[in-house]
CSV table of C-alpha atoms and ligand atoms in Angstrom, one decimal:
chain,number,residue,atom,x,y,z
V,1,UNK,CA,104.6,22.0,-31.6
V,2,UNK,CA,108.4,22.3,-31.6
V,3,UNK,CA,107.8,25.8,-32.9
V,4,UNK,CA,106.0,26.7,-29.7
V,5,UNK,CA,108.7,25.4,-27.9
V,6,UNK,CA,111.0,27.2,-29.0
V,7,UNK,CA,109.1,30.3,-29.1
V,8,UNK,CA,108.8,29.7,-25.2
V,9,UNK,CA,112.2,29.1,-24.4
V,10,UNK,CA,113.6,32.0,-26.6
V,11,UNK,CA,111.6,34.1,-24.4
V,12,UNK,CA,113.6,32.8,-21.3
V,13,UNK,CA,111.8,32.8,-18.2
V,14,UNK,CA,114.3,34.9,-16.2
V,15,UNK,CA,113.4,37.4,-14.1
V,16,UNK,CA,113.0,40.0,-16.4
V,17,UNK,CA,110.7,38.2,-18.2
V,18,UNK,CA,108.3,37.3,-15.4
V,19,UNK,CA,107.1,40.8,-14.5
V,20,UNK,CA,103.6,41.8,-15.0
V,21,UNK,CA,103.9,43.6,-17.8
V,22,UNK,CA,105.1,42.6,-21.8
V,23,UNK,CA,108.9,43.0,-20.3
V,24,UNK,CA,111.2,44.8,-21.5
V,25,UNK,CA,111.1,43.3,-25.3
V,26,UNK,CA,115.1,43.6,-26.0
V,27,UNK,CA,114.3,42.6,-29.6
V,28,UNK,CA,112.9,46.1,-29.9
V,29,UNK,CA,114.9,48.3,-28.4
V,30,UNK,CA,116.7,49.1,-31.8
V,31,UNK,CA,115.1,52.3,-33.0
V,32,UNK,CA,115.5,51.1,-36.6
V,33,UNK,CA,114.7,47.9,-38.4
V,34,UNK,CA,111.3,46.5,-39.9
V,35,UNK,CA,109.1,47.3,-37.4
V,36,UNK,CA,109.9,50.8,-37.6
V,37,UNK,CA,108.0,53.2,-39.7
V,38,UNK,CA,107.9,57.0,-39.1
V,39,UNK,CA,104.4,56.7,-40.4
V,40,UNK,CA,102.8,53.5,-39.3
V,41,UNK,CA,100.6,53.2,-36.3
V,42,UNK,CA,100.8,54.0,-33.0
V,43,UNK,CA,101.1,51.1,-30.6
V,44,UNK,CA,100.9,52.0,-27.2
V,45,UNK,CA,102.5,49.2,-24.3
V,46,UNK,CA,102.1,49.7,-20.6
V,47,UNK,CA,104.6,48.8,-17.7
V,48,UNK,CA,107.2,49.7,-19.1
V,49,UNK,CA,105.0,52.5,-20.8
V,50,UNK,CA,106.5,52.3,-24.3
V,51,UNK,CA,105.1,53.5,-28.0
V,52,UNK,CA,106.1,51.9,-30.8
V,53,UNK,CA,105.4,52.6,-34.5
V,54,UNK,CA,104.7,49.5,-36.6
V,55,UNK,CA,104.1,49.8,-40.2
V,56,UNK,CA,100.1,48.7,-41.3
V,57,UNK,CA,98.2,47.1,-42.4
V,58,UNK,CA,98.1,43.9,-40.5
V,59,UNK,CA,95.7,42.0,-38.8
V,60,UNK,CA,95.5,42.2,-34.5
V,61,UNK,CA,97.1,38.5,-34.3
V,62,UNK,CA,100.4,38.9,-36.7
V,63,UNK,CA,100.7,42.2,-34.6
V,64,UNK,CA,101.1,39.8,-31.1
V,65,UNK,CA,103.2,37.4,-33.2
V,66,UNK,CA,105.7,40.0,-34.1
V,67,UNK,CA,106.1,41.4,-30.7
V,68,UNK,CA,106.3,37.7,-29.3
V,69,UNK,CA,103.3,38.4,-26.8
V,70,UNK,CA,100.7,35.1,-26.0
V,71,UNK,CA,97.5,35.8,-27.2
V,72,UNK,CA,95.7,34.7,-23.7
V,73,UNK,CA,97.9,37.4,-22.0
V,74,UNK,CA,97.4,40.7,-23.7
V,75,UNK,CA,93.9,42.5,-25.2
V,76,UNK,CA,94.3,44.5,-27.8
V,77,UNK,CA,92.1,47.9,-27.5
V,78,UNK,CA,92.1,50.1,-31.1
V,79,UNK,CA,90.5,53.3,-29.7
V,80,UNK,CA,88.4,52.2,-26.7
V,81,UNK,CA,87.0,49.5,-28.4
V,82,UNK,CA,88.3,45.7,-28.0
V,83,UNK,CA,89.5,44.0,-31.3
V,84,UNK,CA,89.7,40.3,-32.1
V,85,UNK,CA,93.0,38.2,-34.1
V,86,UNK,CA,91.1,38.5,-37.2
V,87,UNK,CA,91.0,42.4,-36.8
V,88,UNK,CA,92.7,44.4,-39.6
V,89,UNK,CA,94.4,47.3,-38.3
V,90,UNK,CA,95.8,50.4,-40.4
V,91,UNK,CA,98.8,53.2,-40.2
V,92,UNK,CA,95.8,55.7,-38.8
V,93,UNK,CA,95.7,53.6,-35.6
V,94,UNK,CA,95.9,54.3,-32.2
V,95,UNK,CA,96.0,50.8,-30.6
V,96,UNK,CA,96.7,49.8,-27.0
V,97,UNK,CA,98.1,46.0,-25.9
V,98,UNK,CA,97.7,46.1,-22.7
V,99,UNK,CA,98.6,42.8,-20.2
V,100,UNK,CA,96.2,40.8,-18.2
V,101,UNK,CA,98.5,39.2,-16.2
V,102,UNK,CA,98.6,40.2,-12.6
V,103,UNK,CA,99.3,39.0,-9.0
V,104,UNK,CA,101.6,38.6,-5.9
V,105,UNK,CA,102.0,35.8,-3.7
A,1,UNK,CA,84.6,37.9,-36.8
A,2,UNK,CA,80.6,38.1,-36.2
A,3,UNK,CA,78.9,37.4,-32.6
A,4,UNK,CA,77.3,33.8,-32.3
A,5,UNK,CA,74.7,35.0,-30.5
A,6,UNK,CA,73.7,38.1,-32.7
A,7,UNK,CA,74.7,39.8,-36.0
A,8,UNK,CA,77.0,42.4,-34.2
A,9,UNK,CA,80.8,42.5,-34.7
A,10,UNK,CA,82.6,40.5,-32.1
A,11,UNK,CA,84.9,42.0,-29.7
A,12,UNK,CA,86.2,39.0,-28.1
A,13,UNK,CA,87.1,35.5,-29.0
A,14,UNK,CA,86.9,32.6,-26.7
A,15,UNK,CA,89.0,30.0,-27.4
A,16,UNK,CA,88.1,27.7,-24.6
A,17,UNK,CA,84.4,27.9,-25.6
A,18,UNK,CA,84.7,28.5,-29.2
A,19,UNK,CA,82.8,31.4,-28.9
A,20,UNK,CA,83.0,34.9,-30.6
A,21,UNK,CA,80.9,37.7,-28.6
A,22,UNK,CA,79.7,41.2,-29.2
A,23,UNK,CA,80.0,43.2,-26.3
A,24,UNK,CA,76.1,42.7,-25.1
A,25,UNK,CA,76.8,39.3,-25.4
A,26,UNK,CA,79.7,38.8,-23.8
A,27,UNK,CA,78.8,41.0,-20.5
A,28,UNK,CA,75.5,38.7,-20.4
A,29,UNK,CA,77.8,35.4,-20.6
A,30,UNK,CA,80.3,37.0,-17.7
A,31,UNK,CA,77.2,37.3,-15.7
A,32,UNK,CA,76.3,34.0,-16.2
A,33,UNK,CA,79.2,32.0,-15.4
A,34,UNK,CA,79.5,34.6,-12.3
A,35,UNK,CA,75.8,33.4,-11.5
A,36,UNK,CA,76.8,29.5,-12.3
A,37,UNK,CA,79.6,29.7,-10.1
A,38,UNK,CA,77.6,31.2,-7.0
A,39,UNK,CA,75.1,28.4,-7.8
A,40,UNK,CA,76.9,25.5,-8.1
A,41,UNK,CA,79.3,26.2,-4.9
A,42,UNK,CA,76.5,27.3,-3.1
A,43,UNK,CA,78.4,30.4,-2.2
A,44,UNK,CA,75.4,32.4,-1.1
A,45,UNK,CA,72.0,33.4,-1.0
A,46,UNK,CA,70.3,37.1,-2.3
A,47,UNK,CA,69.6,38.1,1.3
A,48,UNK,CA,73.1,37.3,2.7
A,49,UNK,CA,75.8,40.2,2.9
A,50,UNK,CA,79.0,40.0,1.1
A,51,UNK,CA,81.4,42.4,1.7
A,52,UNK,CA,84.2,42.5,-1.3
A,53,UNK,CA,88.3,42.4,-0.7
A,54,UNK,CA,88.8,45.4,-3.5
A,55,UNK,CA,92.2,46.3,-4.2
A,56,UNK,CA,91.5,49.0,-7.5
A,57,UNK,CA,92.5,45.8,-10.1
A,58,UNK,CA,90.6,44.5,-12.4
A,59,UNK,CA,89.2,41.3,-10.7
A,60,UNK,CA,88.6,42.7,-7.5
A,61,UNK,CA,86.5,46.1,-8.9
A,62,UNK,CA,84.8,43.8,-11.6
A,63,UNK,CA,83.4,41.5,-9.2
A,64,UNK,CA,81.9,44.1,-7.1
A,65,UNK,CA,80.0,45.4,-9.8
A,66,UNK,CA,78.9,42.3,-11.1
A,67,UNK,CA,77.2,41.6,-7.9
A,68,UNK,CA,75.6,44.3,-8.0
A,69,UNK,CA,74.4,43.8,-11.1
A,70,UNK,CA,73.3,40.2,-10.3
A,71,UNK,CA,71.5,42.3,-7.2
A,72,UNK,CA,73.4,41.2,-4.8
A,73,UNK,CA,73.6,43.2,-1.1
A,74,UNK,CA,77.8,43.6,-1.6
A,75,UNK,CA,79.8,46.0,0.1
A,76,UNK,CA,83.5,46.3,0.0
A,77,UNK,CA,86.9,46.6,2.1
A,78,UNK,CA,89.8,48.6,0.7
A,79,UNK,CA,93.2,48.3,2.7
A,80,UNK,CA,95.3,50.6,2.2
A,81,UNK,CA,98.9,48.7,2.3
A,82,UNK,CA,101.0,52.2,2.1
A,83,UNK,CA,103.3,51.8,-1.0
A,84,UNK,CA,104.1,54.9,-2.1
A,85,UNK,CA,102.3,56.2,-5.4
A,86,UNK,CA,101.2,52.6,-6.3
A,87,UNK,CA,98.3,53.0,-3.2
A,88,UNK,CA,97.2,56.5,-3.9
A,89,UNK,CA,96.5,55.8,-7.5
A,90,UNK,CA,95.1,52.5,-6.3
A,91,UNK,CA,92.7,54.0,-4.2
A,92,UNK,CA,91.7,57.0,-6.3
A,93,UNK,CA,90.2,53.9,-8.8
A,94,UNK,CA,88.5,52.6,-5.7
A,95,UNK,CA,87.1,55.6,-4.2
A,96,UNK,CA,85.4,56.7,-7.9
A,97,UNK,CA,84.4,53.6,-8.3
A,98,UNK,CA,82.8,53.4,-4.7
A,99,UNK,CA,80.8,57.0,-5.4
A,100,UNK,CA,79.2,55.3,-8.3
A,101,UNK,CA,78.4,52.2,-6.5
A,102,UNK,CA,77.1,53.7,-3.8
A,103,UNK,CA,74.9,56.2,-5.9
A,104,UNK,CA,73.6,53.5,-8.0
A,105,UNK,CA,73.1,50.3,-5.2
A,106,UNK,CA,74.1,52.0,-2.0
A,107,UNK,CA,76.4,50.1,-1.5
A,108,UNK,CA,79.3,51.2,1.0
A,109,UNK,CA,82.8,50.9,1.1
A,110,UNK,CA,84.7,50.7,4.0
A,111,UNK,CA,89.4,51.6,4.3
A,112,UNK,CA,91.3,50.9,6.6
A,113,UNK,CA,94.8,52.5,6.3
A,114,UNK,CA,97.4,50.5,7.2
A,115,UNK,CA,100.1,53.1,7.9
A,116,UNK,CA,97.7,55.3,10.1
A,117,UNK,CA,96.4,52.3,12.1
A,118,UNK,CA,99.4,49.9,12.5
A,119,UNK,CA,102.3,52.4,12.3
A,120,UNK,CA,104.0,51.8,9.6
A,121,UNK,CA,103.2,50.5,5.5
A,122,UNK,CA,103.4,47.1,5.0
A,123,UNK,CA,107.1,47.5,3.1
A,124,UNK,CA,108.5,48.5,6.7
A,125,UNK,CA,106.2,46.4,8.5
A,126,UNK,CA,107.4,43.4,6.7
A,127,UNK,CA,111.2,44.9,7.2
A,128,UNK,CA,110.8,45.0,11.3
A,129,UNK,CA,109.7,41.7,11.4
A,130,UNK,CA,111.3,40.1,8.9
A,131,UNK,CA,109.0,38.9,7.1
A,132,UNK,CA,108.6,38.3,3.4
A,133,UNK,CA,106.6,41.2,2.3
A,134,UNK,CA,104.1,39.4,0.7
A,135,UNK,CA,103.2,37.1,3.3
A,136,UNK,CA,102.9,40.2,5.9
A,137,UNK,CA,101.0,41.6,3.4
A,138,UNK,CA,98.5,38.4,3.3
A,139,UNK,CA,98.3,38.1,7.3
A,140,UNK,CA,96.9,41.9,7.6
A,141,UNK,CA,94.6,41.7,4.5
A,142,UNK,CA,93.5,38.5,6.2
A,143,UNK,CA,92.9,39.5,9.6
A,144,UNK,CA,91.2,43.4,8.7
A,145,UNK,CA,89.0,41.0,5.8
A,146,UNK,CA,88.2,38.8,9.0
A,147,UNK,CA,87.6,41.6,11.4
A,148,UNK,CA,85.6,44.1,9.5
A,149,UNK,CA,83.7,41.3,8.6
A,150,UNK,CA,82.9,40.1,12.4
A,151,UNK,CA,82.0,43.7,13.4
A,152,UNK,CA,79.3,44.5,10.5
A,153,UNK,CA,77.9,41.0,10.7
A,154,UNK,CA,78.7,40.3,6.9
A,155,UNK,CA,77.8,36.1,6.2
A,156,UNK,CA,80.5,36.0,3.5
A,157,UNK,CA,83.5,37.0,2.3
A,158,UNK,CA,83.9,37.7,-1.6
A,159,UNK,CA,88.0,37.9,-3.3
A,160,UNK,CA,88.1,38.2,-6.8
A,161,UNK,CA,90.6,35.4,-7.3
A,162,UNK,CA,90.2,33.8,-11.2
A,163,UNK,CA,90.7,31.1,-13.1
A,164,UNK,CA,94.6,32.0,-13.9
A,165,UNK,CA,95.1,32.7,-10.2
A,166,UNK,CA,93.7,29.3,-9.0
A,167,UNK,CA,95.4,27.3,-11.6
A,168,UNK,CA,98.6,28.5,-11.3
A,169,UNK,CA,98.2,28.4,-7.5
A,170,UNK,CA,97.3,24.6,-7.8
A,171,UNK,CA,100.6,23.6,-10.3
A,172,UNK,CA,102.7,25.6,-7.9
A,173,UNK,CA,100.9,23.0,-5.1
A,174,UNK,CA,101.4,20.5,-6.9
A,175,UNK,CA,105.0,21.1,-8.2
A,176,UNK,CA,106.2,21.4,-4.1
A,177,UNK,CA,103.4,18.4,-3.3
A,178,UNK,CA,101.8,20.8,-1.1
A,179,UNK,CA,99.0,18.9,-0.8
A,180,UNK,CA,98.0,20.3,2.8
A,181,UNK,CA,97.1,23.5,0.9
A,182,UNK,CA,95.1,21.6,-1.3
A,183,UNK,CA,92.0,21.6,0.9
A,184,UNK,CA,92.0,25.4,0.5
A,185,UNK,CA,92.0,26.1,-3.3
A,186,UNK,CA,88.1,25.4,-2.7
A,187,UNK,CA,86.1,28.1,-4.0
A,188,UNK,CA,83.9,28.1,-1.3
A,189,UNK,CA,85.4,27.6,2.4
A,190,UNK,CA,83.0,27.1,5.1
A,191,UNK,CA,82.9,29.2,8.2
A,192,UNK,CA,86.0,28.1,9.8
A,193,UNK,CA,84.5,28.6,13.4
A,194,UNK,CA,81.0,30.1,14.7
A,195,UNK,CA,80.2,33.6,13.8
A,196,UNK,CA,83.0,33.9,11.2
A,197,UNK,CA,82.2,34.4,7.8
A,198,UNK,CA,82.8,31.9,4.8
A,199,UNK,CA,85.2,32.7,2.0
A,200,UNK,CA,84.3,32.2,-1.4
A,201,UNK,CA,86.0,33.1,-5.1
A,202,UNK,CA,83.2,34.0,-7.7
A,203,UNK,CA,85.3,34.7,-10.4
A,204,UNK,CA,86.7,31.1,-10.5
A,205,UNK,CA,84.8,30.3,-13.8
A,206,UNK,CA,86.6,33.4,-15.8
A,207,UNK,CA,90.3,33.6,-16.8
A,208,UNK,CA,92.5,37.1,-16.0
A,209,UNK,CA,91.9,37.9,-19.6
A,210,UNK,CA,87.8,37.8,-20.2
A,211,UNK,CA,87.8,39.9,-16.5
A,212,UNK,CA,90.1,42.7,-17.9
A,213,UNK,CA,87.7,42.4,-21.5
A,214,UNK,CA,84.9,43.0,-18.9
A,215,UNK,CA,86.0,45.7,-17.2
A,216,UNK,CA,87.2,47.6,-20.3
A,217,UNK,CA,83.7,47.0,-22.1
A,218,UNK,CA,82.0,48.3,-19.3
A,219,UNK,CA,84.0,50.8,-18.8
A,220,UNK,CA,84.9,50.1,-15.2
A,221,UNK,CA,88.2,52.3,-15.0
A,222,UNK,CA,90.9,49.9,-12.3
A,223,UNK,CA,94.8,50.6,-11.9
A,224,UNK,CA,96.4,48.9,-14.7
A,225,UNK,CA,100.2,49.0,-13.4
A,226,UNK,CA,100.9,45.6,-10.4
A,227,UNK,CA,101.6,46.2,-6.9
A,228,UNK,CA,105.9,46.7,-7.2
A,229,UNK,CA,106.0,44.2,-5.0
A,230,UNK,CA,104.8,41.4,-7.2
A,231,UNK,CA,107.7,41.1,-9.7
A,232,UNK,CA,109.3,38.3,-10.0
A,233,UNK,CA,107.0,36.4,-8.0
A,234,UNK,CA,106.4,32.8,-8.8
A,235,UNK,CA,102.3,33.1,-9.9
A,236,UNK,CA,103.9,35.0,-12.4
A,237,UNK,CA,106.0,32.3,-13.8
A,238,UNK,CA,103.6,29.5,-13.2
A,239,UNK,CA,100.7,32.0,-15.2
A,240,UNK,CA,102.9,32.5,-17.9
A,241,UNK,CA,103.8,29.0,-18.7
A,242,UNK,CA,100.0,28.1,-18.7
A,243,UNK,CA,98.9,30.8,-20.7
A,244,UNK,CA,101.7,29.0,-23.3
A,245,UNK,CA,99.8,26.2,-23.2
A,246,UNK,CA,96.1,27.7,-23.2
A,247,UNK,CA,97.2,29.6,-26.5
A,248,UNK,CA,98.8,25.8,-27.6
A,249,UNK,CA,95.4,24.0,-26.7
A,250,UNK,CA,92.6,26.2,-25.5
A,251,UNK,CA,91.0,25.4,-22.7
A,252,UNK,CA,94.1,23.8,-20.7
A,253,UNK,CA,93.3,26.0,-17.5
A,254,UNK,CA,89.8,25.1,-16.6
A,255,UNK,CA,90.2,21.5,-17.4
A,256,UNK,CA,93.1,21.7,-14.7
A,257,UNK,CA,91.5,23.5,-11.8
A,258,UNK,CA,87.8,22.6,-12.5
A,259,UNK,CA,88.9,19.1,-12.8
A,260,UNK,CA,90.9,19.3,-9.7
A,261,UNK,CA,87.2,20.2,-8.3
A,262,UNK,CA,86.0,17.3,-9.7
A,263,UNK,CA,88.0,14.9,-8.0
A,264,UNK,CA,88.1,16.9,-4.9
A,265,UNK,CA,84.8,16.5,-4.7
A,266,UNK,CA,85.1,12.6,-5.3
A,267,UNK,CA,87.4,12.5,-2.3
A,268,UNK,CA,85.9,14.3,0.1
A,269,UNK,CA,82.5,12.1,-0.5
A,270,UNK,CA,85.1,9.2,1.1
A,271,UNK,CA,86.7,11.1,3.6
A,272,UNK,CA,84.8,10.7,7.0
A,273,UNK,CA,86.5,14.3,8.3
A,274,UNK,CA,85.2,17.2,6.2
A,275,UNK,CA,87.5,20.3,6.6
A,276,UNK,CA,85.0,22.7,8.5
A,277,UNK,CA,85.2,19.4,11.1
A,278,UNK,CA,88.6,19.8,10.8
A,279,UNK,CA,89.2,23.1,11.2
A,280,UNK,CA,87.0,23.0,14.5
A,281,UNK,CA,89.4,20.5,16.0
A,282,UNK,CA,92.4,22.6,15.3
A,283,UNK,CA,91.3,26.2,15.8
A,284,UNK,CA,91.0,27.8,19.5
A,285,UNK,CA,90.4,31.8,19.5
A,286,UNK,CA,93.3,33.9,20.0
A,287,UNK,CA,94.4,35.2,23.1
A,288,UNK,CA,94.9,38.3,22.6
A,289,UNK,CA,92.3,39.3,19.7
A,290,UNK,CA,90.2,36.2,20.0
A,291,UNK,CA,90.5,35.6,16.0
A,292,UNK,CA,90.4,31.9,15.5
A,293,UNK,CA,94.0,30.6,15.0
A,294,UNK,CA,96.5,26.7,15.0
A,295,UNK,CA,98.4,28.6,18.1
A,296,UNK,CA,97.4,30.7,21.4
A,297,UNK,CA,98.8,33.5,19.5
A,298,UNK,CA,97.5,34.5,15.9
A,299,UNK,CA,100.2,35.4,13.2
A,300,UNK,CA,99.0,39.1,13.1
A,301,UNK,CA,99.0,39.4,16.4
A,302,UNK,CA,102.6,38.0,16.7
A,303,UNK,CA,103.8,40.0,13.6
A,304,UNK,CA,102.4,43.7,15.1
A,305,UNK,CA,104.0,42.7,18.9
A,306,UNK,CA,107.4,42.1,16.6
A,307,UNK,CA,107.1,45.2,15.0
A,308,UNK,CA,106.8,46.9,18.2
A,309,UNK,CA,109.4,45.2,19.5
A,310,UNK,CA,107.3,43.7,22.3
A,311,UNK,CA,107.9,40.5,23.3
A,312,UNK,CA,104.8,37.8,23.0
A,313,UNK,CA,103.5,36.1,25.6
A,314,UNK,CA,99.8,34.3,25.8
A,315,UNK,CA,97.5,35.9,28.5
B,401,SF4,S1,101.9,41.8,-4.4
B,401,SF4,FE1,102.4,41.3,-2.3
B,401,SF4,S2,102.5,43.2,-1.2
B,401,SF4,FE2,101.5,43.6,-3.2
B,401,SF4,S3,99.3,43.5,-2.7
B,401,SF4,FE3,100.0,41.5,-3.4
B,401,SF4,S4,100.5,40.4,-1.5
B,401,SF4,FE4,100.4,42.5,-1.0
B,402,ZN,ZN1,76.0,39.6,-29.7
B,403,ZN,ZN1,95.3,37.7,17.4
């Protein structure tokens, strides 16, 4: 319970972090370090448009977890097809995470 | 993970319901609880004509077509609000979706363009009169929703508003004890006055994320970027924090709003004023464009003189 806690408040809610999309993710702006492999898959984020290249193979749900994203936020689309948590993905890839979250007012 | 309703691989898992779905099966329960919701609020009937607020998002383009799938007689109403590239790739989504819709149900779509008819996008609009640009935003959606409906004799109104909008609009209510607003979060509002249409949310039953899993498993293609002038807003920050606790306990957002419902509903049984009565009292058409409005002038009316720079005065 703390855990999740903490998880929310390390995110911050300041601006940057309220925007429609999975933010700017300043934890992974480093172009080195252990989620970087020249030869994992391709994970593509929108707004900001962004690819990363995370080293398989793991399932759909450590993937979120890693990246910090909330589950209920995001869908995770390998091809065109949808994938559940439980999903194994692999370095051969191409997977989208694409946010849910919209609205003004 | 397997579907629970067939031996097909699951594409989606629902927490809230505990239920893993293929993609037949999960289209068929979207239609369902879109069917349920139309039922239960009595929202309308299959000969009654909706017409659709569309905007090229998800919600908004999903809805349309699941009313026409449940066979329902829906047209739709694009605005065009004249941000830059954000509307033209907006309305490239609606317009192919709109050929298809119209191929398949004839079904009709109808624009208004906002620079074109009132002078100016909605960014300037909301500069000239100073006006957040949100809330300019909302009074001209409002009034072209209300008038387009008026002229093509359309008995309802349809906005794809979900489950994530509605609860996080109801703790922001809550958090301000806003409760006159409270009245509104209805997903169903009756004809305010005679021979305007009622207003009603279909996709109340469904959160943000099983509407963008619909929309992707059936392929319906919608502008995935946010209008640039929602960042930052507070719906943002009040979605966020209850999508926290929906991942912490599943299910957290319709027990919130659906319960609100509930009790709403419980309330209004001993309230001896129901808020159509209401309304009546309060609302005298306005002056000048004989929309029904709390003053003699309405607020779009008084936000386009402003732009103009024309003074306002009631005939
Ligand atoms: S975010 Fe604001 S300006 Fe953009 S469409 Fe929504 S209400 Fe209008
Ligand atoms: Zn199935
Ligand atoms: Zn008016």
């Amino acid at each position: 319970m703390l855990n999740r806690f903490v998880t929310l408040f390390s995110l911050g809610f300041s601006s940057s972090q309220i925007t429609p999309s999975p933010g700017p993710l300043p934890h992974l702006q480093t172009p080195s370090g252990p989620l970087y492999d020249a030869s994992g898959m391709k994970v593509h984020l929108s707004h900001p448009e962004k690819t990363l290249e995370i080293q398989g193979p793991l399932s759909v749900g450590s993937l979120l977890e890693r990246l910090h994203l909330t589950p209920e936020a995001y869908l995770v689309i390998r091809g065109d097809e949808l994938v559940t948590e439980d999903e194994m993905l692999q370095d051969s890839d191409s997977v989208e995470i694409r946010s849910v979250i919209s609205g003004g007012v | 993970m397997r579907c629970r309703k067939c031996p097909r691989r699951a594409v989606i898992n629902l927490a809230r319901h505990r239920l893993a779905l293929c993609p037949a099966c999960f289209t068929d329960f979207v239609h369902q609880q879109v069917a349920r919701a139309i039922k239960r609020e009595r929202m309308f009937g299959p000969q009654e004509r909706v017409l659709v607020a569309v905007s090229g998002g998800k919600d908004s383009l999903a809805l349309w077509a699941i009313l026409l799938k449940l066979g329902y007689r829906a047209d739709a109403l694009y605005v065009d609000l004249g941000i830059g590239e954000y509307s033209a790739r907006s309305y490239a989504k609606v317009q192919a979706f709109a050929e298809q819709a119209h191929r398949d149900a004839q079904a009709r779509l109808y624009v208004h363009r906002v620079p074109q008819k009132e002078g100016a996008g909605i960014r300037e609009l909301a500069i000239l009169t100073h006006r957040p640009t949100c809330s300019a935003c909302g009074t001209l959606k409002r009034y072209h929703f209300n008038r387009i409906a008026l002229e093509h004799h359309y008995d309802v109104l349809a906005t794809g508003h979900n489950l994530d909008d509605e609860a996080a609009r109801l703790l922001g209510n809550i958090l301000h004890w806003q409760t006159e607003y409270l009245d509104k979060q209805a997903p169903t509002l009756p004809a305010s006055v005679e021979g305007f249409a009622r207003k009603v949310k279909p996709l109340y039953r469904l959160t943000e994320r099983e509407i963008a899993a619909y929309a992707v498993i059936n392929r319906i293609d919608y502008v995935v970027e946010e209008c640039p002038m929602a960042k930052g807003s507070k719906l943002l920050l009040y979605k966020e924090i209850l999508n926290q606790l929906e991942t912490a306990q599943p299910g957290t957002k319709h027990r919130f709003y659906w319960g609100f419902l509930e009790k709403r509903a419980h309330l209004q049984g001993t309230n001896n004023l129901s808020m159509a009565e209401y309304d009546r009292q309060v609302l005298t058409p306005c002056t000048v464009c004989g929309q029904p409005t709390t003053a003699p002038i309405c607020t779009y009316c008084k936000l386009m003189d402003r732009a103009k720079g024309v003074p306002v005065k009631s005939s």
